Amino acid sequence: MNYSPNDYSLATRAALAVLMDTDAYKLDHRRQYRPGTEFVYSNLTARSSRIDDLDHTVFFGLQAYLIDLTERWDRFFTADIDEVCRAYEQRVADILGPNDVGSAHIRQLHSYGRLPLRFRALPEGTITPLGIPYLTVENTDERFFWLTNYIETDLSAALWQPITSATTAWRNRCLLDERAIASGVDTAAVDWQGHDFSARGMAGMAAAAASGAAHLLSFTGTDSLSALDWIDRFYPGSPAGAVIGGSVPATEHSVMTSGGRDGELATFERLLDLYPNGIVSVVSDSFDLWQVLTEFLPLLRDKITARDGKLVIRPDSGDPELILCGDPAAAAGSPQRKGVINLLAETFGVTAPNAAGYRELDPHVGAIYGDSITYERAAAITENLMRQGYASTVPVFGFGSFTYQFVTRDTHSLAVKATWVQVDGQGRDIFKDPVTGAGKRSAKGRLAVLGGMDGSLTLVQQASSDQETCSRLRTVFDDGNFVGERVSLADVRAELRASWARRSAGAVRGAA
């Protein structure tokens, strides 16, 4: 009989859903392992990167995964096991046809009553060199050796995106910090220079929330509200007064076009009256960006400069560098030739050069660009503006799905691989080393990550028990229970910066 979800209670369906959070080919691995297998030990590692100049990633998301994992498996442990086993056998038969997978192992796990797994991991926020494992996982009871890699699919799917987004955000942060320092600006301004616009382009709100939280390790600007609830759930406890994420009143095209082309100037006026103070961001290319900059804003100049706040102009189409910085191929003297920043400077003026010789726009106006911004475009725009004498922090960048969704698990080749098993009481180092793909070579044996005085991290394969004891991989979850204190987002932010400082100091010492 084909499986029908209507045949079972909601509780049973929830329990079955947890058991199906894996790949179909794993359903019978329990019987495929060598007879006598008792323990399986695996790790999650970024093996390489498609980004040429990137040799590290940022570890993030494990605590969220473990909290969610235990909550989901609690539905299994509290469900009626007879009904769950019937549903499980039916589903497996629908997938595999006649089979001998059975459900005795599922019943046995239910009787155990908790997740028999041990996770050891680096501190979240660690700048992790490629090839260094973020974590290891193994079963804690020999009856459940099959569970270690049964959860591989779930583990990989849950962690690759927050790790990849955290890495992307930190790479952008380092670029913008570097440019801010070079142009004489306090890097505190960079906290708000990178703004998360990505939610609508992500693969559902769960992905948007996890990726958005990863963005907030490096920046504080965000419109991805789901990230804040995700942080409250999984990384709460930041100190009072800590700014986790924020935004400002802002328009969209439906607002700017609702009064028609002839009503756009009146819409600007109404918005300035609606927000007499603070920052307000206005999308300005619904019709003619250049008309806004050369006609509307000069007409509204006195009203804008009288505000206790900033009007932020947001272009939303075209080539970001040419729109912001000016198009050298456009007609001499044209608005297009000057670009947004120079046109704002003409109308509202600029500050005196700072100690490094760079100017900023009058504080009553600013610009944000949030369409198709990438690391390379952010680098080109800040370099271009600095050549023109502007501080690198003059524009704010909206990092959208073009930044956070044009990636895959293979961007940094994240993979869960088993490296050690115990069979009949005897530990065995295992590994893969395909002659057709050296990049997929795995580590071997039990693993340790040792930290050097210079901030470096070194992988030890076939590690001794003493090396495991000294490892930076520390037990965070053991036999169904969390170990030690959980971390807040502020803790992860602090670890990220401390990890980068150790790495940077080590690089300086190495160069010397």
Coordinates of C-alpha atoms in Angstrom, one line a residue, residues 1-508:
M1 CA 0.0 0.0 0.0
N2 CA 1.3 3.4 -0.9
Y3 CA 2.1 5.8 2.0
S4 CA -0.7 8.3 2.7
P5 CA 0.1 11.0 5.2
N6 CA -3.6 11.2 6.1
D7 CA -3.4 7.7 7.6
Y8 CA -1.4 9.0 10.5
S9 CA -1.6 11.6 13.3
L10 CA 0.2 15.0 13.1
A11 CA 2.6 13.8 15.8
T12 CA 3.5 10.7 13.7
R13 CA 3.9 12.8 10.5
A14 CA 6.2 15.2 12.4
A15 CA 8.3 12.2 13.7
L16 CA 8.5 10.7 10.2
A17 CA 9.6 14.0 8.8
V18 CA 12.6 14.0 11.1
L19 CA 13.5 10.5 9.9
M20 CA 13.2 11.6 6.3
D21 CA 15.7 14.5 6.8
T22 CA 18.3 12.6 4.9
D23 CA 19.1 11.2 1.5
A24 CA 17.3 8.1 0.3
Y25 CA 20.5 6.2 -0.3
K26 CA 21.3 6.4 3.4
L27 CA 18.2 4.4 4.5
D28 CA 20.0 1.0 4.3
H29 CA 23.6 2.1 5.2
R30 CA 23.1 0.5 8.6
R31 CA 23.3 -2.9 6.9
Q32 CA 25.9 -1.9 4.4
Y33 CA 28.6 -1.0 7.0
R34 CA 31.0 -3.8 7.8
P35 CA 29.5 -6.3 10.3
G36 CA 30.7 -5.4 13.8
T37 CA 30.8 -1.6 13.2
E38 CA 30.3 0.2 16.5
F39 CA 31.3 3.8 16.0
V40 CA 31.5 6.2 13.0
Y41 CA 33.4 9.5 13.3
S42 CA 33.0 12.2 10.7
N43 CA 33.9 15.9 10.2
L44 CA 32.7 19.0 8.3
T45 CA 35.4 20.8 6.4
A46 CA 35.7 23.4 3.6
R47 CA 38.1 21.7 1.3
S48 CA 38.8 24.5 -1.2
S49 CA 37.3 27.7 -2.6
R50 CA 36.2 28.9 -6.0
I51 CA 37.3 32.4 -4.9
D52 CA 40.9 32.6 -6.0
D53 CA 42.3 34.9 -3.2
L54 CA 40.3 33.3 -0.4
D55 CA 42.1 30.8 1.9
H56 CA 39.7 30.8 4.8
T57 CA 36.0 30.7 5.8
V58 CA 34.1 31.9 8.8
F59 CA 32.5 29.2 11.0
F60 CA 28.9 29.9 12.0
G61 CA 25.6 28.2 12.5
L62 CA 26.3 25.1 14.6
Q63 CA 24.5 26.2 17.8
A64 CA 21.4 27.0 15.8
Y65 CA 21.6 23.7 14.1
L66 CA 21.9 21.7 17.3
I67 CA 19.1 23.6 19.0
D68 CA 16.8 23.0 16.0
L69 CA 18.0 19.4 15.6
T70 CA 17.1 18.5 19.2
E71 CA 13.8 20.2 19.0
R72 CA 12.9 18.3 15.8
W73 CA 14.1 14.9 17.2
D74 CA 12.1 15.5 20.4
R75 CA 9.0 15.1 18.2
F76 CA 10.3 11.7 17.3
F77 CA 11.1 10.6 20.8
T78 CA 7.7 11.7 22.1
A79 CA 5.6 10.1 19.3
D80 CA 3.8 6.8 19.4
I81 CA 6.6 4.4 18.2
D82 CA 4.3 1.7 16.8
E83 CA 2.6 4.2 14.5
V84 CA 5.9 5.8 13.6
C85 CA 7.4 2.5 12.6
R86 CA 4.4 1.6 10.5
A87 CA 4.7 4.9 8.7
Y88 CA 8.4 4.6 8.3
E89 CA 8.2 1.1 6.8
Q90 CA 5.5 2.3 4.4
R91 CA 7.5 5.3 3.3
V92 CA 10.7 3.3 2.8
A93 CA 8.8 0.7 0.8
D94 CA 7.3 3.5 -1.4
I95 CA 10.9 4.8 -2.0
L96 CA 12.8 1.5 -2.4
G97 CA 10.2 -1.0 -3.2
P98 CA 10.4 -4.4 -1.5
N99 CA 13.3 -4.2 1.0
D100 CA 14.7 -5.5 4.3
V101 CA 15.5 -2.2 5.9
G102 CA 13.0 -2.8 8.6
S103 CA 12.4 -0.5 11.6
A104 CA 13.9 -2.3 14.5
H105 CA 16.8 0.2 14.6
I106 CA 14.2 3.1 14.6
R107 CA 12.4 1.5 17.6
Q108 CA 15.7 1.0 19.4
L109 CA 16.7 4.7 18.9
H110 CA 13.2 5.8 20.2
S111 CA 13.7 3.6 23.3
Y112 CA 17.1 5.3 23.9
G113 CA 15.2 8.6 24.2
R114 CA 17.8 11.1 23.1
L115 CA 20.3 11.8 20.4
P116 CA 23.3 9.6 20.9
L117 CA 25.8 12.0 19.2
R118 CA 28.8 13.9 20.2
F119 CA 29.8 17.1 18.5
R120 CA 33.2 18.7 19.0
A121 CA 33.7 22.1 17.3
L122 CA 35.8 25.2 16.9
P123 CA 34.4 28.3 18.6
E124 CA 31.8 29.9 16.3
G125 CA 33.2 32.9 14.6
T126 CA 36.6 31.3 14.1
I127 CA 38.5 32.3 10.9
T128 CA 39.0 28.8 9.6
P129 CA 41.7 28.0 7.0
L130 CA 40.6 25.8 4.1
G131 CA 41.2 22.1 5.0
I132 CA 40.7 22.6 8.8
P133 CA 37.6 20.9 10.1
Y134 CA 35.0 23.1 11.8
L135 CA 33.6 20.1 13.7
T136 CA 33.6 16.4 14.3
V137 CA 30.6 14.2 15.0
E138 CA 30.4 10.6 16.3
N139 CA 27.8 8.3 17.9
T140 CA 28.0 7.8 21.7
D141 CA 26.4 4.4 21.8
E142 CA 27.6 1.6 19.6
R143 CA 24.1 0.5 18.6
F144 CA 23.7 3.8 16.7
F145 CA 26.8 3.9 14.5
W146 CA 24.5 4.3 11.5
L147 CA 23.2 7.7 12.9
T148 CA 26.5 9.7 12.5
N149 CA 26.3 9.9 8.7
Y150 CA 22.5 9.5 8.6
I151 CA 22.4 13.2 9.6
E152 CA 25.0 14.2 7.1
T153 CA 22.5 15.6 4.7
D154 CA 20.7 17.6 7.3
L155 CA 23.9 18.9 8.8
S156 CA 25.4 19.9 5.5
A157 CA 22.1 21.6 4.3
A158 CA 21.9 23.5 7.6
L159 CA 25.5 24.8 7.8
W160 CA 26.8 25.5 4.3
Q161 CA 24.8 28.7 3.8
P162 CA 25.4 30.4 7.2
I163 CA 29.1 29.6 6.8
T164 CA 29.2 30.8 3.2
S165 CA 27.2 34.0 4.0
A166 CA 29.4 34.7 7.1
T167 CA 32.5 34.3 4.9
T168 CA 31.1 36.6 2.2
A169 CA 30.1 39.3 4.7
W170 CA 33.4 39.2 6.4
R171 CA 35.3 39.4 3.1
N172 CA 33.2 42.5 2.3
R173 CA 33.8 43.9 5.7
C174 CA 37.6 43.6 5.4
L175 CA 37.5 45.3 2.1
L176 CA 35.4 48.2 3.4
D177 CA 37.5 48.5 6.6
E178 CA 40.7 48.7 4.6
R179 CA 39.3 51.4 2.3
A180 CA 37.9 53.4 5.3
I181 CA 41.3 53.4 7.0
A182 CA 43.0 54.4 3.8
S183 CA 40.6 57.3 3.4
G184 CA 40.9 58.5 7.0
V185 CA 37.5 57.4 8.3
D186 CA 36.7 55.6 11.5
T187 CA 35.8 52.0 10.7
A188 CA 32.7 52.3 12.9
A189 CA 31.1 53.9 9.9
V190 CA 31.5 50.5 8.1
D191 CA 29.1 48.9 10.6
W192 CA 26.3 50.5 8.6
Q193 CA 27.9 50.6 5.1
G194 CA 26.9 47.1 4.3
H195 CA 23.1 46.6 4.4
D196 CA 21.4 43.2 3.9
F197 CA 18.7 43.4 1.1
S198 CA 18.8 39.7 0.3
A199 CA 15.7 38.2 1.9
R200 CA 13.4 38.2 -1.1
G201 CA 15.9 36.4 -3.3
M202 CA 16.7 33.6 -0.9
A203 CA 15.3 30.1 -1.0
G204 CA 12.6 30.7 1.6
M205 CA 12.5 32.6 4.8
A206 CA 14.5 30.0 6.7
A207 CA 17.4 30.5 4.4
A208 CA 16.9 34.3 4.5
A209 CA 17.0 34.2 8.3
A210 CA 20.2 32.1 8.6
S211 CA 22.0 34.0 5.9
G212 CA 20.8 37.4 7.3
A213 CA 22.2 36.4 10.8
A214 CA 25.5 35.6 9.2
H215 CA 25.5 39.1 7.5
L216 CA 25.0 40.6 11.0
L217 CA 28.3 39.1 12.2
S218 CA 30.1 41.8 10.2
F219 CA 27.5 44.6 9.7
T220 CA 24.6 46.1 11.6
G221 CA 22.5 47.3 8.6
T222 CA 19.7 44.9 7.6
D223 CA 16.2 44.8 6.2
S224 CA 16.0 41.0 6.7
L225 CA 13.8 41.1 9.8
S226 CA 13.6 37.3 10.0
A227 CA 17.3 37.2 10.9
L228 CA 16.5 39.1 14.2
D229 CA 14.0 36.5 15.3
W230 CA 16.4 33.7 14.3
I231 CA 19.1 35.3 16.5
D232 CA 16.7 35.7 19.4
R233 CA 15.9 32.0 19.1
F234 CA 19.4 30.6 18.6
Y235 CA 22.0 33.2 19.7
P236 CA 20.3 35.2 22.4
G237 CA 21.9 37.0 25.3
S238 CA 23.9 39.8 23.8
P239 CA 24.7 42.6 26.3
A240 CA 22.1 45.3 26.8
G241 CA 22.6 48.1 24.4
A242 CA 24.4 46.0 21.8
V243 CA 23.1 46.8 18.3
I244 CA 22.3 43.6 16.5
G245 CA 20.7 45.0 13.4
G246 CA 18.8 48.1 12.3
S247 CA 17.4 49.9 9.4
V248 CA 15.7 53.2 8.5
P249 CA 12.4 54.4 6.9
A250 CA 12.6 53.8 3.2
T251 CA 10.4 53.9 0.1
E252 CA 9.9 51.4 -2.7
H253 CA 8.8 52.0 -6.3
S254 CA 5.2 51.5 -5.5
V255 CA 5.4 54.5 -3.2
M256 CA 7.2 56.7 -5.7
T257 CA 5.0 55.8 -8.6
S258 CA 1.6 55.9 -6.9
G259 CA 1.3 59.6 -7.6
G260 CA 2.4 59.2 -11.2
R261 CA 5.4 60.8 -13.0
D262 CA 4.1 64.3 -12.5
G263 CA 3.5 63.7 -8.8
E264 CA 7.1 62.5 -7.9
L265 CA 8.3 65.9 -6.7
A266 CA 5.3 66.2 -4.5
T267 CA 6.0 62.7 -3.1
F268 CA 9.5 63.9 -2.2
E269 CA 8.0 66.9 -0.4
R270 CA 5.5 64.8 1.4
L271 CA 8.2 62.4 2.6
L272 CA 10.3 65.2 4.0
D273 CA 7.3 66.4 5.9
L274 CA 6.5 62.9 7.1
Y275 CA 10.1 62.4 8.4
P276 CA 11.3 65.8 9.6
N277 CA 14.2 64.2 11.6
G278 CA 16.5 61.2 11.1
I279 CA 17.4 59.2 8.1
V280 CA 15.0 58.5 5.3
S281 CA 15.9 56.6 2.2
V282 CA 14.1 57.3 -1.1
V283 CA 14.4 55.2 -4.2
S284 CA 14.9 57.7 -6.9
D285 CA 15.0 56.1 -10.3
S286 CA 11.4 55.1 -10.8
F287 CA 11.3 57.5 -13.6
D288 CA 14.3 59.8 -14.2
L289 CA 17.1 59.6 -11.6
W290 CA 18.9 62.5 -13.3
Q291 CA 15.9 64.8 -13.1
V292 CA 15.6 64.0 -9.3
L293 CA 19.2 65.0 -8.8
T294 CA 19.4 68.1 -11.0
E295 CA 15.8 69.5 -10.6
F296 CA 14.0 68.1 -7.6
L297 CA 16.8 68.2 -5.0
P298 CA 18.0 71.7 -5.9
L299 CA 14.3 72.9 -5.5
L300 CA 14.1 71.1 -2.1
R301 CA 17.6 72.0 -0.9
D302 CA 16.6 74.4 1.9
K303 CA 14.1 72.0 3.2
I304 CA 16.6 69.1 3.1
T305 CA 19.4 71.1 4.8
A306 CA 16.9 72.3 7.5
R307 CA 16.2 68.8 8.6
D308 CA 18.0 67.2 11.6
G309 CA 18.8 64.1 9.6
K310 CA 19.9 62.7 6.2
L311 CA 18.0 62.1 3.0
V312 CA 19.5 59.1 1.3
I313 CA 19.1 58.8 -2.5
R314 CA 18.8 55.2 -3.7
P315 CA 19.5 54.4 -7.4
D316 CA 18.2 51.0 -8.2
S317 CA 19.2 50.2 -11.8
G318 CA 22.1 50.5 -14.3
D319 CA 25.8 49.9 -13.8
P320 CA 26.5 50.7 -10.1
E321 CA 29.9 52.1 -10.6
L322 CA 28.9 54.4 -13.5
I323 CA 25.7 55.5 -11.8
L324 CA 27.4 56.4 -8.5
C325 CA 30.8 57.6 -9.8
G326 CA 30.0 59.0 -13.2
D327 CA 30.3 57.6 -16.7
P328 CA 33.4 58.8 -18.5
A329 CA 31.8 57.9 -21.9
A330 CA 28.8 60.2 -21.3
A331 CA 28.7 63.7 -22.8
A332 CA 30.9 66.3 -21.0
G333 CA 29.0 68.2 -18.4
S334 CA 26.0 65.8 -18.4
P335 CA 24.5 64.4 -15.2
Q336 CA 25.5 60.9 -16.4
R337 CA 29.1 62.0 -16.7
K338 CA 29.1 63.4 -13.2
G339 CA 27.3 60.6 -11.4
V340 CA 25.2 60.6 -8.2
I341 CA 27.9 61.4 -5.7
N342 CA 29.2 64.4 -7.7
L343 CA 25.7 65.7 -8.3
L344 CA 24.9 65.6 -4.6
A345 CA 28.2 67.3 -3.9
E346 CA 27.3 70.1 -6.4
T347 CA 24.0 70.8 -4.8
F348 CA 24.7 70.3 -1.1
G349 CA 28.5 70.7 -0.8
V350 CA 31.1 68.5 0.9
T351 CA 33.0 68.6 4.1
A352 CA 36.6 69.9 4.5
P353 CA 39.2 67.3 3.7
N354 CA 40.0 65.0 6.6
A355 CA 43.6 64.3 7.8
A356 CA 44.0 61.8 5.0
G357 CA 42.8 64.3 2.4
Y358 CA 39.4 62.9 1.7
R359 CA 36.0 64.6 1.7
E360 CA 32.5 63.5 2.6
L361 CA 29.1 64.7 1.4
D362 CA 27.2 67.2 3.5
P363 CA 25.7 65.2 6.3
H364 CA 22.2 66.1 5.2
V365 CA 22.5 63.8 2.1
G366 CA 23.8 60.4 1.2
A367 CA 23.5 57.6 -1.3
I368 CA 22.8 53.8 -1.1
Y369 CA 23.1 51.4 -4.0
G370 CA 21.5 48.0 -3.6
D371 CA 21.2 46.4 -7.0
S372 CA 23.7 43.7 -8.0
I373 CA 26.5 44.7 -5.7
T374 CA 29.3 42.3 -5.4
Y375 CA 32.7 42.4 -3.7
E376 CA 34.3 43.3 -7.0
R377 CA 31.9 46.2 -7.6
A378 CA 32.2 47.5 -4.1
A379 CA 36.0 47.5 -4.6
A380 CA 35.7 49.3 -7.9
I381 CA 33.2 51.9 -6.6
T382 CA 35.2 52.8 -3.5
E383 CA 38.5 52.9 -5.5
N384 CA 36.9 55.2 -8.1
L385 CA 35.4 57.6 -5.5
M386 CA 38.7 57.7 -3.6
R387 CA 40.5 58.7 -6.8
Q388 CA 38.0 61.6 -7.0
G389 CA 38.8 62.6 -3.4
Y390 CA 35.9 61.1 -1.6
A391 CA 36.0 59.0 1.5
S392 CA 35.3 55.3 0.8
T393 CA 32.3 55.4 3.2
V394 CA 30.3 58.0 1.1
P395 CA 28.1 55.3 -0.5
V396 CA 26.2 52.6 1.5
F397 CA 26.0 49.2 -0.3
G398 CA 22.9 47.0 -0.2
F399 CA 24.1 43.4 -0.5
G400 CA 21.2 41.4 -1.9
S401 CA 20.7 38.0 -3.3
F402 CA 23.2 38.7 -6.0
T403 CA 25.7 38.5 -3.2
Y404 CA 24.2 35.9 -0.9
Q405 CA 22.4 33.6 -3.3
F406 CA 24.9 33.3 -6.2
V407 CA 26.7 30.6 -4.2
T408 CA 26.4 26.9 -3.5
R409 CA 27.8 24.3 -1.1
D410 CA 30.6 23.9 -3.6
T411 CA 31.6 27.6 -3.4
H412 CA 33.9 26.5 -0.6
S413 CA 33.5 22.7 -1.2
L414 CA 32.0 22.0 2.2
A415 CA 31.7 18.3 2.9
V416 CA 30.9 15.9 5.7
K417 CA 33.2 12.9 5.5
A418 CA 33.9 9.9 7.8
T419 CA 37.5 9.5 8.7
W420 CA 37.5 6.8 11.5
V421 CA 35.4 3.8 12.5
Q422 CA 35.5 1.2 15.2
V423 CA 34.8 -2.4 14.2
D424 CA 34.7 -5.2 16.8
G425 CA 36.5 -3.0 19.3
Q426 CA 39.3 -2.0 16.9
G427 CA 39.7 1.6 15.7
R428 CA 40.4 2.0 12.0
D429 CA 41.5 5.1 10.1
I430 CA 39.5 5.5 6.9
F431 CA 39.7 8.1 4.1
K432 CA 38.9 8.7 0.4
D433 CA 41.6 9.6 -2.1
P434 CA 40.0 9.5 -5.7
V435 CA 42.6 9.5 -8.5
T436 CA 40.1 11.3 -10.6
G437 CA 39.6 14.2 -8.1
A438 CA 42.4 15.2 -5.8
G439 CA 40.3 18.1 -4.5
K440 CA 38.0 15.5 -2.9
R441 CA 40.7 13.8 -0.8
S442 CA 39.6 13.5 2.8
A443 CA 41.4 13.6 6.0
K444 CA 42.3 10.3 7.8
G445 CA 41.7 9.0 11.3
R446 CA 40.6 10.9 14.4
L447 CA 41.3 14.6 14.1
A448 CA 42.7 17.4 16.2
V449 CA 43.1 21.1 15.5
L450 CA 46.0 22.7 17.3
G451 CA 46.5 26.4 17.7
G452 CA 49.8 28.1 17.4
M453 CA 51.1 31.2 19.3
D454 CA 50.9 33.0 16.0
G455 CA 47.2 32.4 15.7
S456 CA 47.6 29.6 13.1
L457 CA 45.5 26.5 13.1
T458 CA 47.0 23.1 12.2
L459 CA 45.2 19.9 11.4
V460 CA 46.5 16.8 13.0
Q461 CA 45.3 13.6 11.3
Q462 CA 45.4 10.2 13.1
A463 CA 45.5 12.2 16.3
S464 CA 46.4 10.7 19.6
S465 CA 44.1 11.0 22.6
D466 CA 46.5 13.6 24.1
Q467 CA 46.3 15.7 20.9
E468 CA 42.5 15.4 20.9
T469 CA 42.5 16.7 24.5
C470 CA 44.6 19.7 23.5
S471 CA 42.5 20.3 20.3
R472 CA 40.7 23.6 19.6
L473 CA 37.8 21.3 18.8
R474 CA 35.8 21.3 22.0
T475 CA 32.8 19.2 23.0
V476 CA 29.6 21.3 22.6
F477 CA 27.0 18.5 22.5
D478 CA 27.2 15.0 24.1
D479 CA 24.7 12.2 24.1
G480 CA 21.7 14.5 23.7
N481 CA 22.9 17.3 26.0
F482 CA 24.5 20.7 25.3
V483 CA 27.9 21.1 27.0
G484 CA 29.0 24.4 28.4
E485 CA 27.4 27.8 28.0
R486 CA 25.7 28.7 24.8
V487 CA 27.0 31.7 22.9
S488 CA 25.2 35.0 21.9
L489 CA 25.6 36.7 18.6
A490 CA 27.8 39.3 20.4
D491 CA 30.1 36.4 21.5
V492 CA 30.4 35.1 17.9
R493 CA 31.1 38.7 16.6
A494 CA 33.8 39.0 19.3
E495 CA 35.4 35.7 18.4
L496 CA 35.4 36.6 14.7
R497 CA 37.3 39.8 15.4
A498 CA 39.6 38.1 17.8
S499 CA 40.3 35.3 15.4
W500 CA 41.0 37.8 12.6
A501 CA 43.3 39.7 14.9
R502 CA 45.3 36.6 15.8
R503 CA 45.5 35.6 12.2
S504 CA 46.6 39.1 11.1
A505 CA 49.2 39.4 13.9
G506 CA 50.6 36.0 12.9
A507 CA 50.9 37.1 9.3
V508 CA 52.8 40.2 10.4

